[in-house]
PDB file of C-alpha atoms and ligand atoms in Angstrom:
ATOM      1  CA  UNK L   1      14.855   3.650 -11.654  1.00  0.00           C
ATOM      2  CA  UNK L   2      12.134   6.260 -11.473  1.00  0.00           C
ATOM      3  CA  UNK L   3       9.036   6.079  -9.281  1.00  0.00           C
ATOM      4  CA  UNK L   4       5.938   8.097 -10.090  1.00  0.00           C
ATOM      5  CA  UNK L   5       4.609   8.679  -6.631  1.00  0.00           C
ATOM      6  CA  UNK L   6       2.614  10.858  -4.271  1.00  0.00           C
ATOM      7  CA  UNK L   7       3.586  11.142  -0.634  1.00  0.00           C
ATOM      8  CA  UNK L   8       0.177  10.088   0.680  1.00  0.00           C
ATOM      9  CA  UNK L   9      -0.467   7.331  -1.855  1.00  0.00           C
ATOM     10  CA  UNK L  10      -0.443   4.101   0.102  1.00  0.00           C
ATOM     11  CA  UNK L  11       0.136   2.063  -3.061  1.00  0.00           C
ATOM     12  CA  UNK L  12       3.262   4.163  -3.748  1.00  0.00           C
ATOM     13  CA  UNK L  13       4.229   3.764  -0.069  1.00  0.00           C
ATOM     14  CA  UNK L  14       4.324  -0.036  -0.629  1.00  0.00           C
ATOM     15  CA  UNK L  15       6.714   0.370  -3.552  1.00  0.00           C
ATOM     16  CA  UNK L  16       8.949   2.816  -1.655  1.00  0.00           C
ATOM     17  CA  UNK L  17       9.283   0.240   1.128  1.00  0.00           C
ATOM     18  CA  UNK L  18      10.216  -2.502  -1.349  1.00  0.00           C
ATOM     19  CA  UNK L  19      12.784  -0.294  -3.114  1.00  0.00           C
ATOM     20  CA  UNK L  20      14.334   0.615   0.240  1.00  0.00           C
ATOM     21  CA  UNK L  21      14.404  -2.996   1.443  1.00  0.00           C
ATOM     22  CA  UNK L  22      16.299  -3.959  -1.681  1.00  0.00           C
ATOM     23  CA  UNK L  23      18.536  -0.868  -1.487  1.00  0.00           C
ATOM     24  CA  UNK L  24      17.605   0.158  -5.034  1.00  0.00           C
ATOM     25  CA  UNK L  25      18.384   3.800  -5.837  1.00  0.00           C
ATOM     26  CA  UNK L  26      15.481   5.643  -7.457  1.00  0.00           C
ATOM     27  CA  UNK L  27      14.318   9.114  -8.481  1.00  0.00           C
ATOM     28  CA  UNK L  28      10.872  10.250  -7.430  1.00  0.00           C
ATOM     29  CA  UNK L  29       8.515  12.116  -9.721  1.00  0.00           C
ATOM     30  CA  UNK L  30       5.666  13.506  -7.693  1.00  0.00           C
ATOM     31  CA  UNK L  31       2.149  13.405  -9.128  1.00  0.00           C
ATOM     32  CA  UNK L  32      -0.157  15.503  -6.976  1.00  0.00           C
ATOM     33  CA  UNK L  33      -3.356  13.469  -6.662  1.00  0.00           C
ATOM     34  CA  UNK L  34      -5.599  16.287  -5.462  1.00  0.00           C
ATOM     35  CA  UNK L  35      -4.626  18.288  -8.582  1.00  0.00           C
ATOM     36  CA  UNK L  36      -5.413  15.202 -10.709  1.00  0.00           C
ATOM     37  CA  UNK L  37      -1.864  15.045 -12.118  1.00  0.00           C
ATOM     38  CA  UNK L  38      -2.455  11.290 -12.465  1.00  0.00           C
ATOM     39  CA  UNK L  39      -5.163  11.968 -15.075  1.00  0.00           C
ATOM     40  CA  UNK L  40      -3.018  14.307 -17.194  1.00  0.00           C
ATOM     41  CA  UNK L  41      -2.081  13.062 -20.684  1.00  0.00           C
ATOM     42  CA  UNK L  42       1.661  13.050 -19.975  1.00  0.00           C
ATOM     43  CA  UNK L  43       1.082  10.546 -17.169  1.00  0.00           C
ATOM     44  CA  UNK L  44      -1.632   8.398 -18.783  1.00  0.00           C
ATOM     45  CA  UNK L  45       0.676   8.062 -21.792  1.00  0.00           C
ATOM     46  CA  UNK L  46       3.041   6.265 -19.404  1.00  0.00           C
ATOM     47  CA  UNK L  47       0.467   4.507 -17.242  1.00  0.00           C
ATOM     48  CA  UNK L  48      -2.856   4.171 -19.089  1.00  0.00           C
ATOM     49  CA  UNK L  49      -4.602   3.127 -15.853  1.00  0.00           C
ATOM     50  CA  UNK L  50      -4.009   6.656 -14.541  1.00  0.00           C
ATOM     51  CA  UNK L  51      -3.223   5.484 -11.021  1.00  0.00           C
ATOM     52  CA  UNK L  52      -0.241   6.072  -8.767  1.00  0.00           C
ATOM     53  CA  UNK L  53       2.333   4.515  -8.618  1.00  0.00           C
ATOM     54  CA  UNK L  54       4.204   3.566 -11.773  1.00  0.00           C
ATOM     55  CA  UNK L  55       7.805   2.445 -12.012  1.00  0.00           C
ATOM     56  CA  UNK L  56      10.145   3.164 -14.915  1.00  0.00           C
ATOM     57  CA  UNK L  57      13.201   0.972 -15.357  1.00  0.00           C
ATOM     58  CA  UNK L  58      15.334   1.834 -18.397  1.00  0.00           C
ATOM     59  CA  UNK L  59      12.336   2.657 -20.583  1.00  0.00           C
ATOM     60  CA  UNK L  60      10.142  -0.164 -19.243  1.00  0.00           C
ATOM     61  CA  UNK L  61       7.116   1.245 -17.423  1.00  0.00           C
ATOM     62  CA  UNK L  62       4.829  -0.779 -15.195  1.00  0.00           C
ATOM     63  CA  UNK L  63       1.872   0.180 -12.990  1.00  0.00           C
ATOM     64  CA  UNK L  64       0.096  -1.643 -10.140  1.00  0.00           C
ATOM     65  CA  UNK L  65       2.086  -1.740  -6.919  1.00  0.00           C
ATOM     66  CA  UNK L  66       2.003  -5.522  -6.466  1.00  0.00           C
ATOM     67  CA  UNK L  67       3.139  -6.137 -10.052  1.00  0.00           C
ATOM     68  CA  UNK L  68       5.920  -3.595  -9.503  1.00  0.00           C
ATOM     69  CA  UNK L  69       7.028  -5.234  -6.248  1.00  0.00           C
ATOM     70  CA  UNK L  70       7.056  -8.727  -7.759  1.00  0.00           C
ATOM     71  CA  UNK L  71       9.072  -7.328 -10.706  1.00  0.00           C
ATOM     72  CA  UNK L  72      11.577  -5.849  -8.247  1.00  0.00           C
ATOM     73  CA  UNK L  73      11.652  -9.118  -6.328  1.00  0.00           C
ATOM     74  CA  UNK L  74      12.478 -11.074  -9.470  1.00  0.00           C
ATOM     75  CA  UNK L  75      15.094  -8.629 -10.737  1.00  0.00           C
ATOM     76  CA  UNK L  76      16.735  -7.920  -7.365  1.00  0.00           C
ATOM     77  CA  UNK L  77      16.682 -11.128  -5.370  1.00  0.00           C
ATOM     78  CA  UNK L  78      17.906  -9.944  -1.964  1.00  0.00           C
ATOM     79  CA  UNK L  79      16.200  -9.859   0.397  1.00  0.00           C
ATOM     80  CA  UNK L  80      13.394 -12.021  -1.041  1.00  0.00           C
ATOM     81  CA  UNK L  81       9.895 -10.729  -0.346  1.00  0.00           C
ATOM     82  CA  UNK L  82       8.217 -14.080  -0.950  1.00  0.00           C
ATOM     83  CA  UNK L  83       8.954 -17.341   0.905  1.00  0.00           C
ATOM     84  CA  UNK L  84      10.875 -20.122  -0.796  1.00  0.00           C
ATOM     85  CA  UNK L  85       8.029 -22.652  -0.641  1.00  0.00           C
ATOM     86  CA  UNK L  86       4.792 -22.654  -2.640  1.00  0.00           C
ATOM     87  CA  UNK L  87       2.513 -22.775   0.403  1.00  0.00           C
ATOM     88  CA  UNK L  88       4.348 -19.922   2.076  1.00  0.00           C
ATOM     89  CA  UNK L  89       4.082 -17.826  -1.083  1.00  0.00           C
ATOM     90  CA  UNK L  90       0.370 -18.594  -1.318  1.00  0.00           C
ATOM     91  CA  UNK L  91      -0.273 -17.451   2.269  1.00  0.00           C
ATOM     92  CA  UNK L  92       1.778 -14.270   1.848  1.00  0.00           C
ATOM     93  CA  UNK L  93       0.009 -13.425  -1.416  1.00  0.00           C
ATOM     94  CA  UNK L  94      -3.381 -14.118   0.200  1.00  0.00           C
ATOM     95  CA  UNK L  95      -2.563 -11.613   2.952  1.00  0.00           C
ATOM     96  CA  UNK L  96      -1.194  -9.005   0.540  1.00  0.00           C
ATOM     97  CA  UNK L  97      -4.153  -9.354  -1.844  1.00  0.00           C
ATOM     98  CA  UNK L  98      -6.573  -9.181   1.081  1.00  0.00           C
ATOM     99  CA  UNK L  99      -5.274  -5.652   1.612  1.00  0.00           C
ATOM    100  CA  UNK L 100      -4.588  -4.606  -1.962  1.00  0.00           C
ATOM    101  CA  UNK L 101      -7.793  -6.018  -3.519  1.00  0.00           C
ATOM    102  CA  UNK L 102     -10.329  -6.196  -0.699  1.00  0.00           C
ATOM    103  CA  UNK L 103      -9.630  -3.141   1.461  1.00  0.00           C
ATOM    104  CA  UNK L 104      -7.651  -0.482  -0.383  1.00  0.00           C
ATOM    105  CA  UNK L 105      -9.752  -0.117  -3.577  1.00  0.00           C
ATOM    106  CA  UNK L 106     -12.957   0.422  -1.607  1.00  0.00           C
ATOM    107  CA  UNK L 107     -11.413   3.387   0.204  1.00  0.00           C
ATOM    108  CA  UNK L 108      -9.569   4.942  -2.698  1.00  0.00           C
ATOM    109  CA  UNK L 109      -9.796   8.660  -3.524  1.00  0.00           C
ATOM    110  CA  UNK L 110     -12.046   8.195  -6.539  1.00  0.00           C
ATOM    111  CA  UNK L 111     -14.425   5.962  -4.543  1.00  0.00           C
ATOM    112  CA  UNK L 112     -14.618   8.481  -1.682  1.00  0.00           C
ATOM    113  CA  UNK L 113     -15.184  11.297  -4.195  1.00  0.00           C
ATOM    114  CA  UNK L 114     -17.995   9.323  -5.813  1.00  0.00           C
ATOM    115  CA  UNK L 115     -19.620   8.760  -2.419  1.00  0.00           C
ATOM    116  CA  UNK L 116     -19.337  12.481  -1.588  1.00  0.00           C
ATOM    117  CA  UNK L 117     -20.366  13.733  -5.036  1.00  0.00           C
ATOM    118  CA  UNK L 118     -22.852  11.698  -7.107  1.00  0.00           C
ATOM    119  CA  UNK L 119     -24.074   9.631  -4.142  1.00  0.00           C
ATOM    120  CA  UNK L 120     -24.459  12.672  -1.877  1.00  0.00           C
ATOM    121  CA  UNK L 121     -22.928  11.209   1.282  1.00  0.00           C
ATOM    122  CA  UNK L 122     -21.864  13.629   4.016  1.00  0.00           C
ATOM    123  CA  UNK L 123     -18.535  13.402   5.869  1.00  0.00           C
ATOM    124  CA  UNK L 124     -20.018  11.097   8.539  1.00  0.00           C
ATOM    125  CA  UNK L 125     -21.345   8.691   5.898  1.00  0.00           C
ATOM    126  CA  UNK L 126     -18.021   8.569   4.091  1.00  0.00           C
ATOM    127  CA  UNK L 127     -16.203   7.954   7.368  1.00  0.00           C
ATOM    128  CA  UNK L 128     -18.575   5.109   8.220  1.00  0.00           C
ATOM    129  CA  UNK L 129     -17.886   3.539   4.826  1.00  0.00           C
ATOM    130  CA  UNK L 130     -14.148   3.907   5.305  1.00  0.00           C
ATOM    131  CA  UNK L 131     -14.131   2.355   8.781  1.00  0.00           C
ATOM    132  CA  UNK L 132     -16.440  -0.455   7.718  1.00  0.00           C
ATOM    133  CA  UNK L 133     -14.153  -1.731   4.976  1.00  0.00           C
ATOM    134  CA  UNK L 134     -11.027  -1.461   7.090  1.00  0.00           C
ATOM    135  CA  UNK L 135     -12.715  -3.470   9.837  1.00  0.00           C
ATOM    136  CA  UNK L 136     -14.038  -6.096   7.401  1.00  0.00           C
ATOM    137  CA  UNK L 137     -10.567  -6.667   5.973  1.00  0.00           C
ATOM    138  CA  UNK L 138      -8.645  -6.474   9.216  1.00  0.00           C
ATOM    139  CA  UNK L 139     -10.796  -9.060  11.032  1.00  0.00           C
ATOM    140  CA  UNK L 140      -9.597 -11.835   8.735  1.00  0.00           C
ATOM    141  CA  UNK L 141      -6.069 -10.499   8.521  1.00  0.00           C
ATOM    142  CA  UNK L 142      -5.765 -10.378  12.312  1.00  0.00           C
ATOM    143  CA  UNK L 143      -6.618 -14.092  12.487  1.00  0.00           C
ATOM    144  CA  UNK L 144      -4.231 -14.943   9.638  1.00  0.00           C
ATOM    145  CA  UNK L 145      -1.484 -13.003  11.415  1.00  0.00           C
ATOM    146  CA  UNK L 146      -2.129 -14.916  14.657  1.00  0.00           C
ATOM    147  CA  UNK L 147      -1.804 -18.187  12.755  1.00  0.00           C
ATOM    148  CA  UNK L 148       1.159 -17.385  10.561  1.00  0.00           C
ATOM    149  CA  UNK L 149       3.390 -14.856  12.305  1.00  0.00           C
ATOM    150  CA  UNK L 150       6.482 -16.626  13.530  1.00  0.00           C
ATOM    151  CA  UNK L 151       7.678 -13.936  15.904  1.00  0.00           C
ATOM    152  CA  UNK L 152       4.951 -11.340  16.416  1.00  0.00           C
ATOM    153  CA  UNK L 153       7.017  -8.913  14.328  1.00  0.00           C
ATOM    154  CA  UNK L 154       6.062 -10.094  10.819  1.00  0.00           C
ATOM    155  CA  UNK L 155       2.759 -11.190   9.287  1.00  0.00           C
ATOM    156  CA  UNK L 156       4.307 -14.413   8.041  1.00  0.00           C
ATOM    157  CA  UNK L 157       7.202 -16.308   9.598  1.00  0.00           C
ATOM    158  CA  UNK L 158      10.155 -14.311  10.835  1.00  0.00           C
ATOM    159  CA  UNK L 159      11.188 -12.166   7.871  1.00  0.00           C
ATOM    160  CA  UNK L 160       9.708  -9.237   5.954  1.00  0.00           C
ATOM    161  CA  UNK L 161       7.449 -10.277   3.094  1.00  0.00           C
ATOM    162  CA  UNK L 162       5.145  -8.700   0.550  1.00  0.00           C
ATOM    163  CA  UNK L 163       2.360  -8.953   3.137  1.00  0.00           C
ATOM    164  CA  UNK L 164       4.252  -6.706   5.568  1.00  0.00           C
ATOM    165  CA  UNK L 165       4.969  -4.247   2.778  1.00  0.00           C
ATOM    166  CA  UNK L 166       1.182  -3.931   2.290  1.00  0.00           C
ATOM    167  CA  UNK L 167       0.261  -3.888   5.991  1.00  0.00           C
ATOM    168  CA  UNK L 168       2.137  -0.772   7.094  1.00  0.00           C
ATOM    169  CA  UNK L 169       0.611   1.599   4.488  1.00  0.00           C
ATOM    170  CA  UNK L 170      -2.855   0.212   5.239  1.00  0.00           C
ATOM    171  CA  UNK L 171      -2.356   0.862   8.971  1.00  0.00           C
ATOM    172  CA  UNK L 172      -1.215   4.387   8.047  1.00  0.00           C
ATOM    173  CA  UNK L 173      -4.471   4.921   6.143  1.00  0.00           C
ATOM    174  CA  UNK L 174      -6.531   3.488   8.986  1.00  0.00           C
ATOM    175  CA  UNK L 175      -4.959   5.888  11.480  1.00  0.00           C
ATOM    176  CA  UNK L 176      -5.238   8.811   9.110  1.00  0.00           C
ATOM    177  CA  UNK L 177      -8.994   8.234   8.998  1.00  0.00           C
ATOM    178  CA  UNK L 178      -9.220   7.643  12.770  1.00  0.00           C
ATOM    179  CA  UNK L 179     -10.232   3.967  12.641  1.00  0.00           C
ATOM    180  CA  UNK L 180     -10.417   2.226  15.990  1.00  0.00           C
ATOM    181  CA  UNK L 181      -7.734  -0.469  15.847  1.00  0.00           C
ATOM    182  CA  UNK L 182      -8.211  -1.841  19.379  1.00  0.00           C
ATOM    183  CA  UNK L 183      -9.608  -5.121  18.032  1.00  0.00           C
ATOM    184  CA  UNK L 184      -6.423  -5.775  16.036  1.00  0.00           C
ATOM    185  CA  UNK L 185      -3.596  -6.115  18.578  1.00  0.00           C
ATOM    186  CA  UNK L 186      -1.586  -8.556  16.453  1.00  0.00           C
ATOM    187  CA  UNK L 187      -1.664  -6.294  13.399  1.00  0.00           C
ATOM    188  CA  UNK L 188      -0.782  -3.160  15.348  1.00  0.00           C
ATOM    189  CA  UNK L 189       2.086  -4.882  17.184  1.00  0.00           C
ATOM    190  CA  UNK L 190       3.498  -6.210  13.908  1.00  0.00           C
ATOM    191  CA  UNK L 191       3.018  -2.780  12.334  1.00  0.00           C
ATOM    192  CA  UNK L 192       4.935  -1.084  15.156  1.00  0.00           C
ATOM    193  CA  UNK L 193       7.855  -3.507  14.791  1.00  0.00           C
ATOM    194  CA  UNK L 194       7.962  -3.015  11.013  1.00  0.00           C
ATOM    195  CA  UNK L 195       7.697   0.779  11.187  1.00  0.00           C
ATOM    196  CA  UNK L 196      10.890   0.813  13.262  1.00  0.00           C
ATOM    197  CA  UNK L 197      12.894  -0.805  10.441  1.00  0.00           C
ATOM    198  CA  UNK L 198      14.949   1.748   8.434  1.00  0.00           C
ATOM    199  CA  UNK L 199      13.469   0.733   5.059  1.00  0.00           C
ATOM    200  CA  UNK L 200       9.953   1.324   6.355  1.00  0.00           C
ATOM    201  CA  UNK L 201      10.838   4.493   8.239  1.00  0.00           C
ATOM    202  CA  UNK L 202      12.414   6.084   5.146  1.00  0.00           C
ATOM    203  CA  UNK L 203       9.278   5.317   3.106  1.00  0.00           C
ATOM    204  CA  UNK L 204       6.886   7.084   5.508  1.00  0.00           C
ATOM    205  CA  UNK L 205       4.653   9.645   3.795  1.00  0.00           C
ATOM    206  CA  UNK L 206       5.683  12.492   6.105  1.00  0.00           C
ATOM    207  CA  UNK L 207       9.361  12.255   5.174  1.00  0.00           C
ATOM    208  CA  UNK L 208       8.844  12.321   1.403  1.00  0.00           C
ATOM    209  CA  UNK L 209      10.103  15.401  -0.446  1.00  0.00           C
ATOM    210  CA  UNK L 210       6.605  16.214  -1.780  1.00  0.00           C
ATOM    211  CA  UNK L 211       4.909  15.999   1.645  1.00  0.00           C
ATOM    212  CA  UNK L 212       3.104  19.202   2.584  1.00  0.00           C
TER     213      UNK L 212
HETATM  214  N1  LIG F   1      -4.247  -1.424  -7.343  1.00  0.00           N
HETATM  215  C1  LIG F   1      -3.453  -0.236  -7.563  1.00  0.00           C
HETATM  216  C2  LIG F   1      -4.095   0.914  -6.860  1.00  0.00           C
HETATM  217  C3  LIG F   1      -3.450   2.210  -7.249  1.00  0.00           C
HETATM  218  C4  LIG F   1      -4.239   3.362  -6.678  1.00  0.00           C
HETATM  219  O1  LIG F   1      -5.449   3.280  -6.531  1.00  0.00           O
HETATM  220  N2  LIG F   1      -3.541   4.434  -6.376  1.00  0.00           N
HETATM  221  C5  LIG F   1      -4.224   5.570  -5.828  1.00  0.00           C
HETATM  222  C6  LIG F   1      -3.345   6.274  -4.828  1.00  0.00           C
HETATM  223  S1  LIG F   1      -3.037   5.236  -3.433  1.00  0.00           S
HETATM  224  C7  LIG F   1      -4.632   6.507  -6.928  1.00  0.00           C
HETATM  225  O2  LIG F   1      -3.910   6.679  -7.893  1.00  0.00           O
HETATM  226  N3  LIG F   1      -5.812   7.084  -6.783  1.00  0.00           N
HETATM  227  C8  LIG F   1      -6.299   8.021  -7.721  1.00  0.00           C
HETATM  228  C9  LIG F   1      -7.782   8.083  -7.717  1.00  0.00           C
HETATM  229  O3  LIG F   1      -8.415   7.378  -6.943  1.00  0.00           O
HETATM  230  O4  LIG F   1      -8.274   8.866  -8.512  1.00  0.00           O
HETATM  231  C10 LIG F   1      -2.027  -0.459  -7.064  1.00  0.00           C
HETATM  232  O5  LIG F   1      -1.846  -1.286  -6.181  1.00  0.00           O
HETATM  233  O6  LIG F   1      -1.105   0.174  -7.586  1.00  0.00           O
END
């Protein structure tokens, strides 16, 4: 398999974690976001959405990190990243989508650039925006984690799920932008436990070959 990735892309970070959890070998093709490699014709020919990541599996190319991870989960069963029961799957997807749809897109590079450029926001204004949307999303997720974590080491039950795969990169982003996480002790404790797992540690942005 081949992953089109960028070391600091948190959506690519999710997919790296899933590939590592399932022990799937993959090549990385780095697309440097700040140079707009993701907008170049050779990449948009593969992934017309022009976003990182995309996964190529024997000529089949798919974008969107959650679609990629569910594809991997269906094609490589072990370990499963979704619970066996419908209600469990619904809760895990609700947590994962809360991050992937309700936090991450609001703080994406193109959104921050639009705030800085056409909307004329200074660095302080952009930082306020960033922190606001992390806080909004994490308040609900903290409560969901308190209700559904089985062991204080996973967002749901006692095994790694899609929700955990989304949490760690979002915590990375929050720290990168100096968000105060004191109000989210359950999320940070779960994040610390997950980050210690080899599959998560090997997916960290700083240890990727294209990290500068
Ligand atoms: N919903 C997409 C989001 C993908 C995404 O936004 N990727 C970012 C990097 S984390 C990107 O390509 N940003 C480019 C930009 O904002 O111009 C997914 O989960 O894959």
